[in-house]
PDB file of C-alpha atoms in Angstrom:
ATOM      1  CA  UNK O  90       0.000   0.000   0.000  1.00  0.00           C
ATOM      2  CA  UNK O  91       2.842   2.531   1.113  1.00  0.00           C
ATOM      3  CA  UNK O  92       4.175   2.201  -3.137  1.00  0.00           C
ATOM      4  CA  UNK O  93       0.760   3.496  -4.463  1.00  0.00           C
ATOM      5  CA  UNK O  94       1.484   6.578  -1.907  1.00  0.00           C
ATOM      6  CA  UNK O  95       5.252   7.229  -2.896  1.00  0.00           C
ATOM      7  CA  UNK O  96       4.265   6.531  -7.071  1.00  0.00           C
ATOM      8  CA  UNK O  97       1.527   9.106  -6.529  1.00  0.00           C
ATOM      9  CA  UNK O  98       2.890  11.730  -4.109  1.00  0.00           C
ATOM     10  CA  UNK O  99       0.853  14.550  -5.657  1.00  0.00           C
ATOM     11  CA  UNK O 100      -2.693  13.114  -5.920  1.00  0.00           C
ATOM     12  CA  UNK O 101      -4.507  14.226  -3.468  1.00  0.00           C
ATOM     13  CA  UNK O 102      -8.596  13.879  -3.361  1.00  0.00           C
ATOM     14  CA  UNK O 103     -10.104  16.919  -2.144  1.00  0.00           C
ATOM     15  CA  UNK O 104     -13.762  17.391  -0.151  1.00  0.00           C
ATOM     16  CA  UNK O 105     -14.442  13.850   0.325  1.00  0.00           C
ATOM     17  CA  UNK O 106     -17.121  12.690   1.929  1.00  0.00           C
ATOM     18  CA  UNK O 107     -17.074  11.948   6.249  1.00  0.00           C
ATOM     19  CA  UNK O 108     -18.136   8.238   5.575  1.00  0.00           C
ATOM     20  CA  UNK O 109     -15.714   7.563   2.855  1.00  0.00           C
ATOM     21  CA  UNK O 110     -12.676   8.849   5.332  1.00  0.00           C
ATOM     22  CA  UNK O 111     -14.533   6.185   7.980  1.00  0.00           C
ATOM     23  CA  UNK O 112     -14.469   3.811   5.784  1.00  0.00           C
ATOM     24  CA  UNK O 113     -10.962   4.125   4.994  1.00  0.00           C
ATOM     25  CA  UNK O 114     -10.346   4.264   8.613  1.00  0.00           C
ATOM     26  CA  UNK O 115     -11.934   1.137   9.298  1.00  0.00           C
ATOM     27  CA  UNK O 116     -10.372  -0.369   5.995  1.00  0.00           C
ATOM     28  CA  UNK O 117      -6.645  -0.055   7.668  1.00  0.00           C
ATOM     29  CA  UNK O 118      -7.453  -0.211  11.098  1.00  0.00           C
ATOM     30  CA  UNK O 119      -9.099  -3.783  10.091  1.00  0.00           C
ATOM     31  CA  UNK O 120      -5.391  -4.509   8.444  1.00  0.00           C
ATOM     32  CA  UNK O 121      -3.667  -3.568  11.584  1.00  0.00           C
ATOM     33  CA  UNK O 122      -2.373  -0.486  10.328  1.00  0.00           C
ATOM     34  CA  UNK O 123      -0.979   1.535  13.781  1.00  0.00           C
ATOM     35  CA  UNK O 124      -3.705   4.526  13.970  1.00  0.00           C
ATOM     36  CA  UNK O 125      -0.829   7.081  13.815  1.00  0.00           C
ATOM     37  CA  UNK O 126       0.145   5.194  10.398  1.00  0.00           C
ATOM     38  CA  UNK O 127      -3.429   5.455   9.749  1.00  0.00           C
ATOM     39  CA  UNK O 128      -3.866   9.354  10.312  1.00  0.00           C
ATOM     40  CA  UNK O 129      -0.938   9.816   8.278  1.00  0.00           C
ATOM     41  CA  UNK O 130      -2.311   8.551   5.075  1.00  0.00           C
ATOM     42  CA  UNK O 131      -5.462  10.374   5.697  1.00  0.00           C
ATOM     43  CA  UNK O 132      -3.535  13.708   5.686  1.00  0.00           C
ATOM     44  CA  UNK O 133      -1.244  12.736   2.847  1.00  0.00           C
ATOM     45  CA  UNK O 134      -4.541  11.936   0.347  1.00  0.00           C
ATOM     46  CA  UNK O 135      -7.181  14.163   1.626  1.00  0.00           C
ATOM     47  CA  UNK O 136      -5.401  17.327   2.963  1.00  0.00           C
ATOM     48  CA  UNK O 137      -4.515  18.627   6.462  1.00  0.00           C
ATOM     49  CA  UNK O 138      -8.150  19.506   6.868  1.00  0.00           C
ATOM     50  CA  UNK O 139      -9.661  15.699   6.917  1.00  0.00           C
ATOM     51  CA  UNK O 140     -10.818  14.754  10.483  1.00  0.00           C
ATOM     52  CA  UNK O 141      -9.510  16.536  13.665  1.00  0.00           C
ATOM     53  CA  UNK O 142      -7.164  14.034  15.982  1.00  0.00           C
ATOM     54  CA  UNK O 143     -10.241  13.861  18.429  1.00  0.00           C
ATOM     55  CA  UNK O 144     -12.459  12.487  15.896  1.00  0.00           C
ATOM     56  CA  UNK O 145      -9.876   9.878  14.293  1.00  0.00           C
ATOM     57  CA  UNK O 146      -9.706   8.700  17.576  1.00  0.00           C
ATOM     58  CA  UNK O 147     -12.988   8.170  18.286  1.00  0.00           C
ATOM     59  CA  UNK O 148     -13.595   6.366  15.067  1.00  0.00           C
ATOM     60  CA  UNK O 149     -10.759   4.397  15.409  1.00  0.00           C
ATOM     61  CA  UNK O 150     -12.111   3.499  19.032  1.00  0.00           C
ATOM     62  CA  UNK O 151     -15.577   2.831  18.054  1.00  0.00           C
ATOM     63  CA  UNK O 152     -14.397   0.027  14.841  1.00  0.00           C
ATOM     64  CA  UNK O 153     -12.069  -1.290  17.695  1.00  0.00           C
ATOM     65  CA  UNK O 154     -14.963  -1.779  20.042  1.00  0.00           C
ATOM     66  CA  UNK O 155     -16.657  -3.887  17.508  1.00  0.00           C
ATOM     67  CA  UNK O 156     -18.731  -0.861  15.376  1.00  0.00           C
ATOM     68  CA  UNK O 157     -19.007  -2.039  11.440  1.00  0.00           C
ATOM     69  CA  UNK O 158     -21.286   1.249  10.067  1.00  0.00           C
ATOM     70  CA  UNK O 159     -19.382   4.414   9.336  1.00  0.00           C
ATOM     71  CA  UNK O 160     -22.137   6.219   8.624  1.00  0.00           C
ATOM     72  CA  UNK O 161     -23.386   8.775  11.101  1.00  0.00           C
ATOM     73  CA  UNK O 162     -26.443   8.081  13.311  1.00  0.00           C
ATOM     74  CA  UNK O 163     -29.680   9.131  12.815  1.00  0.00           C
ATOM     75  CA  UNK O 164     -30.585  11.948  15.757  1.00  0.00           C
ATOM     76  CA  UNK O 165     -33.983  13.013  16.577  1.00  0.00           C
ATOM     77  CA  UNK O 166     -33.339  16.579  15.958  1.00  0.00           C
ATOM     78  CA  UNK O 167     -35.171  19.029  17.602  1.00  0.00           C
ATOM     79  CA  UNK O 168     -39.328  18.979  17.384  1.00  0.00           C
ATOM     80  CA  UNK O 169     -41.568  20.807  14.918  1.00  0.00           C
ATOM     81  CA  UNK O 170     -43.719  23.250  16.495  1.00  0.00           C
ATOM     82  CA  UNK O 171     -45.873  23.091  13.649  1.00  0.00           C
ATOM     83  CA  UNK O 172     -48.219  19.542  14.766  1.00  0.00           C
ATOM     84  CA  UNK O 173     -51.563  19.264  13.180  1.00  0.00           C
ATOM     85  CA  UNK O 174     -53.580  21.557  15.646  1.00  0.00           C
ATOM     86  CA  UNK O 175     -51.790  24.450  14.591  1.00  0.00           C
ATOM     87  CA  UNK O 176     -51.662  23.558  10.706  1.00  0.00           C
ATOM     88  CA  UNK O 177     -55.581  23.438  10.961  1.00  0.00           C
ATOM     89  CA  UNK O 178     -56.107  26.670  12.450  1.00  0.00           C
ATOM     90  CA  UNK O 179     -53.691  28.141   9.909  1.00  0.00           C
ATOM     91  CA  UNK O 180     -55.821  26.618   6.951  1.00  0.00           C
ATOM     92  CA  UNK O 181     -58.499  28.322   8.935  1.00  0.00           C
ATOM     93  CA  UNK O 182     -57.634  31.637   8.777  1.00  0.00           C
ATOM     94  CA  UNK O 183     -56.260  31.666   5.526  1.00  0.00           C
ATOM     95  CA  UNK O 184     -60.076  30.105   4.161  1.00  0.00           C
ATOM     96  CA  UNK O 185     -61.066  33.342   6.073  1.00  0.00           C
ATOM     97  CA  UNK O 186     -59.025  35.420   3.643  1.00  0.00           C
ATOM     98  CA  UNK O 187     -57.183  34.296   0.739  1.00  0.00           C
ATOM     99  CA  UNK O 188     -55.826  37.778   0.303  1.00  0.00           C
ATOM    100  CA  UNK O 189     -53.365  37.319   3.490  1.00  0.00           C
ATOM    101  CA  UNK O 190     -49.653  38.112   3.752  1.00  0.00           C
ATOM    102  CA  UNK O 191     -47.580  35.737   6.377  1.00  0.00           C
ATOM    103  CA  UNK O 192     -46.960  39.141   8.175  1.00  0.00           C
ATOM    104  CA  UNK O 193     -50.531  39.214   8.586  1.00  0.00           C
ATOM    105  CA  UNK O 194     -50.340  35.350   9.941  1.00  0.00           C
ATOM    106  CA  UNK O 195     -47.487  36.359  12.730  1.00  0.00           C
ATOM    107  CA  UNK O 196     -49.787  38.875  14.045  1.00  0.00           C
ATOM    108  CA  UNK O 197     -52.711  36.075  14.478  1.00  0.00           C
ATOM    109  CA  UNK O 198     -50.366  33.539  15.878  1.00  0.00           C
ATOM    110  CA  UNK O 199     -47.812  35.480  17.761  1.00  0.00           C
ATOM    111  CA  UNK O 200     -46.028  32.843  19.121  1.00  0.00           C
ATOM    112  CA  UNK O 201     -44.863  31.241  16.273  1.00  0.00           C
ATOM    113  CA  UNK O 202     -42.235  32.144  13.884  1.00  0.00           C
ATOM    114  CA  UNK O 203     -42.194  33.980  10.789  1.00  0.00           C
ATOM    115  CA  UNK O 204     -40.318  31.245   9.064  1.00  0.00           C
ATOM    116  CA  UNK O 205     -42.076  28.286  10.462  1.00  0.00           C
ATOM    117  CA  UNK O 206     -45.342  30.297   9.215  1.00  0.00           C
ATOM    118  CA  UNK O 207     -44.432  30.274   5.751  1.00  0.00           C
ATOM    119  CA  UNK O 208     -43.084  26.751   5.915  1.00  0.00           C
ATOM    120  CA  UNK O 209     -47.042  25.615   7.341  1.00  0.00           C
ATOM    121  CA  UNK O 210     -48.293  27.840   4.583  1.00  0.00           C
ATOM    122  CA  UNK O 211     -46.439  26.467   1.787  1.00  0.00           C
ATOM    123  CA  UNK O 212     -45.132  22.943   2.645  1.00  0.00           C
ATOM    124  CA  UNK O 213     -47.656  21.403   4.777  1.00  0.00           C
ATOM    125  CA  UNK O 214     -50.681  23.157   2.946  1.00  0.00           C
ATOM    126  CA  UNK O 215     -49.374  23.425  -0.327  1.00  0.00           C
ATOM    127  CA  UNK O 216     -50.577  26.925  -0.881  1.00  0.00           C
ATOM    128  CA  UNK O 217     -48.929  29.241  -3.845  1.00  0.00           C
ATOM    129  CA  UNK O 218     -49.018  32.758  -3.832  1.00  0.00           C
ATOM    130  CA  UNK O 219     -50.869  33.844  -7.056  1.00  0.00           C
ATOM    131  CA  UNK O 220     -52.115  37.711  -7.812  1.00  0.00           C
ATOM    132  CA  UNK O 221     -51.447  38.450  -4.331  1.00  0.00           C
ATOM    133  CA  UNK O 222     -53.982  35.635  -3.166  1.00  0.00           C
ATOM    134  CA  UNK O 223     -53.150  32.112  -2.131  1.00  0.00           C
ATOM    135  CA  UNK O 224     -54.605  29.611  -3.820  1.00  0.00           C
ATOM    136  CA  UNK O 225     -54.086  25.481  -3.283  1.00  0.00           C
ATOM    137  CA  UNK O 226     -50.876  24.054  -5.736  1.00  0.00           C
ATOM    138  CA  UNK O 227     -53.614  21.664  -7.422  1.00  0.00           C
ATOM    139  CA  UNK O 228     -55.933  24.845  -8.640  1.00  0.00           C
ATOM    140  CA  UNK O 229     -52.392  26.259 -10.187  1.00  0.00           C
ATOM    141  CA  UNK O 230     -52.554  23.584 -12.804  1.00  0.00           C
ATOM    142  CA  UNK O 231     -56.147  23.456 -13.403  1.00  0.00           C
ATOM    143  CA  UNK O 232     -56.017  27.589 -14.349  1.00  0.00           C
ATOM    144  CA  UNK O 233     -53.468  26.782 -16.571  1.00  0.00           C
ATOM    145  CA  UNK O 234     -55.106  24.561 -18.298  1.00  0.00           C
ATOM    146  CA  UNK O 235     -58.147  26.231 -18.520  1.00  0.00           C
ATOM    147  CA  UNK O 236     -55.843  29.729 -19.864  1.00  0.00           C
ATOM    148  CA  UNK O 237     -54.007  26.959 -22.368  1.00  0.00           C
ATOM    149  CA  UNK O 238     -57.707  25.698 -23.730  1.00  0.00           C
ATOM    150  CA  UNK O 239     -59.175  29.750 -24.131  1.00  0.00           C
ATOM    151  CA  UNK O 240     -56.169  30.400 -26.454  1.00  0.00           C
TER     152      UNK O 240
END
């Protein structure tokens, strides 16, 4: 492995992805490659910038205790405040008015973000702005067909 490195001194691979450098970890460290050997290579192929010494070592660690996946974990992130309750009473007051701006929206439901507003509004609902009036994705399409058939 060490001739591929000296016959290609210059190649380096640049931006590579965290599981591929885990993978490679876990490639040499299954070989019995010392870790420092290891780390080495890493820096000499991907750049000084791969994985910080902390992190090699705690990869190295966790294929050492027996760990097989070097992908990352899946984390639970932090909770939505927008559940159904509140998506409901936003289709509610937009039905009210279809002439609404999200500005309008934050001052009926003060306690919720701007952002998270529009994301209810045009994510969860599906609503498009059109005219300055919001109207559901699906009736998008069926005016434009209806424009296509007048012409």
């Amino acid at each position: 492995m060490g001739e591929f490195y000296e016959a290609c001194p210059d190649k380096t691979i640049a931006d590579p992805a965290d599981c591929e450098v885990r993978f490679v970890i876990r490639f040499l460290n299954a070989k019995n490659v010392k870790p420092a050997e290891i780390h080495r290579q890493l820096v000499e192929i991907y750049g000084e910038n791969v994985m910080t010494d902390e992190m090699f070592r705690k990869w190295v660690r966790q294929f050492n205790d027996g760990r097989t996946n070097g992908h990352d974990e899946a984390r639970s992130g932090r909770p939505s405040v927008a559940n159904d309750g509140l998506v409901s009473k936003v289709n509610e007051k937009i039905r009210e008015n279809s002439r609404f701006a999200i500005r309008m929206l934050c001052d009926e439901f003060p306690q919720i973000s701007k952002t998270v507003l529009h994301e209810i509004v045009t994510n969860r609902l599906n609503y498009r702005k059109l005219c300055s009036r919001w109207f559901p994705k699906c009736l998008r399409m069926f005016t434009k067909r209806r424009d296509l058939a007048v012409l």
